[in-house]
């Protein structure tokens, strides 16, 4: 399909539904969840009821109805309300990517029903205390034992973590062989030997769960290995390439929320006898925010469109994520600036948005890692 700049009627109808849901159900509760750090189960259940908890599932499981463009559009709308609440479906989708790309239909039938039909959660368990950006350097081991593998290791910073029903775990057959010796496994969290360590207390996204996952002699049937032995690293990179536009759209959503709040505030707040919106300094900040949000939106739209056209491009995915995440940090910082002292206070949402936006430059590959990918591509 040629690239256009309009959503389909179905996508527009969905956008309207999600926007209404965010205005009525997310925005009124986001502050309390941020303060309490309580996991937002009622909101997660509502997103499941809306059918937006795992939108990248195969069609058989009612996913991909709106394409990656529609999916990112929904992510943007959700994140306009609250990144902490929206991150749960995003984590479901990231965890499902290796299964989607490398799994058999039988494996899909194992993985998807609990998420898509029962509303349970999934988690992507790759990062370790000693290996974050350097995925090839991870240590969690998978030793073959007849028809089984025995998994041992510790994962950290795992979103959805202890609330997840299933994990997608990356482990190594032989650490000395680096990226060539890794495989993904689907692991039920009720399996003997799976436990959860500490939950992180974070700067932002405070109501989302971020857990340590401990795998102690976890016995997993070989049927749970995704792809061939050694396919893991390639699948992890494929997962990141297709999920980075999701994070780009999340960044646009957070920035859009901050922009709208700061714009409306600027029209009301008076200083020196005038609305602060009449000062060029404030107008220029708002103009920069609007311009950069639009540029970032165009980038995620192109990256998502490439995914829909089966033309996944690692450099474009990285560009969309890096540009939008860095933009979001600037936009939310400027939103705080526009609100002055009130922007610094927790009663005003832009303070939370600025804290939330920092993670967008860190997870699913830091902004430095994205630049490494882009650098490699432009020099190839
Ligand atoms: C809230 C939260 C949720 C997360 N969710 C998940 C999840 O669900 N699943 C999961 O697997 N992981 C998750 N992560 C982990 C996240 O993906 C990692 O934190 C991230 O990839 C960075 O790894 P690191 O923290 O080990 O930092 P490091 O890799 O130690 O990097 C530290 C710094 O060094 C820089 N750096 C590293 N290597 C290079 C290089 N070669 N060149 C230049 N600079 C470099 C980095 O950019 C960064 O600034 C989450 C993290 C957080 C905080």
Coordinates of C-alpha atoms and ligand atoms in Angstrom, one line a residue, residues 91 94 123-134 155-160 202 204-205 208-210 240 359 361-369 372, ligand 1:
X91 CA 5.4 -5.3 27.9
X94 CA 7.4 -7.1 23.6
X123 CA 7.1 -10.5 30.5
X124 CA 10.3 -10.2 28.4
X125 CA 13.2 -11.5 30.5
X126 CA 16.4 -10.6 28.8
X127 CA 18.3 -8.0 31.0
X128 CA 20.6 -9.3 33.7
X129 CA 22.5 -7.6 36.5
X130 CA 25.7 -8.0 34.4
X131 CA 24.2 -7.5 30.9
X132 CA 21.9 -4.8 29.8
X133 CA 23.0 -3.1 26.6
X134 CA 25.3 -6.0 25.9
X155 CA 17.1 -11.5 35.3
X156 CA 16.5 -7.9 36.4
X157 CA 14.3 -4.9 35.6
X158 CA 11.6 -7.2 34.1
X159 CA 8.4 -5.3 33.4
X160 CA 5.2 -7.0 34.5
X202 CA 11.5 3.9 40.3
X204 CA 8.9 7.2 36.9
X205 CA 6.4 4.7 35.6
X208 CA 4.3 -0.5 36.7
X209 CA 5.9 -3.7 38.1
X210 CA 9.7 -4.1 37.6
X240 CA 13.6 -4.8 19.3
X359 CA 12.9 5.6 30.9
X361 CA 15.8 6.9 26.6
X362 CA 16.9 3.9 28.6
X363 CA 14.9 0.7 28.0
X364 CA 14.6 -1.3 24.8
X365 CA 18.1 0.0 24.0
X366 CA 19.4 3.3 25.4
X367 CA 19.7 6.4 23.2
X368 CA 23.4 5.6 22.9
X369 CA 22.7 2.1 21.6
X372 CA 25.3 2.9 17.5
Ligands
LIG1 C1 11.8 0.5 34.4 C2 12.6 -0.5 33.5 C3 11.9 -1.5 32.8 C4 12.7 -2.4 32.1 N1 12.0 -3.5 31.5 C5 12.7 -4.5 30.9 C6 12.1 -5.7 30.5 O1 10.8 -5.8 30.5 N2 12.8 -6.7 30.0 C7 14.2 -6.6 29.9 O2 14.8 -7.6 29.5 N3 14.8 -5.5 30.3 C8 14.1 -4.4 30.9 N4 14.8 -3.3 31.3 C9 16.2 -3.2 31.2 C10 16.7 -2.2 30.1 O3 16.4 -2.6 28.9 C11 18.2 -1.9 30.4 O4 18.2 -1.2 31.6 C12 18.8 -1.1 29.3 O5 18.9 -1.9 28.1 C13 20.2 -0.6 29.7 O6 21.0 -1.6 30.3 P1 21.7 -1.3 31.6 O7 20.7 -0.8 32.6 O8 22.4 -2.6 32.1 O9 22.8 -0.2 31.3 P2 24.2 -0.5 30.7 O10 24.2 -1.4 29.6 O11 25.1 -0.8 31.8 O12 24.6 1.0 30.2 C14 25.0 2.1 31.1 C15 25.3 3.3 30.2 O13 26.4 3.0 29.3 C16 26.0 3.2 28.0 N5 26.6 2.2 27.1 C17 26.6 0.9 27.2 N6 27.2 0.3 26.2 C18 27.6 1.3 25.4 C19 28.4 1.4 24.2 N7 28.8 0.3 23.6 N8 28.6 2.6 23.7 C20 28.2 3.8 24.3 N9 27.5 3.8 25.4 C21 27.2 2.6 26.0 C22 24.4 3.1 28.0 O14 23.9 3.9 26.9 C23 24.1 3.7 29.4 O15 24.1 5.1 29.3 C24 14.1 -2.3 32.0 C25 14.7 -1.3 32.7 C26 14.0 -0.4 33.5 C27 14.8 0.6 34.3

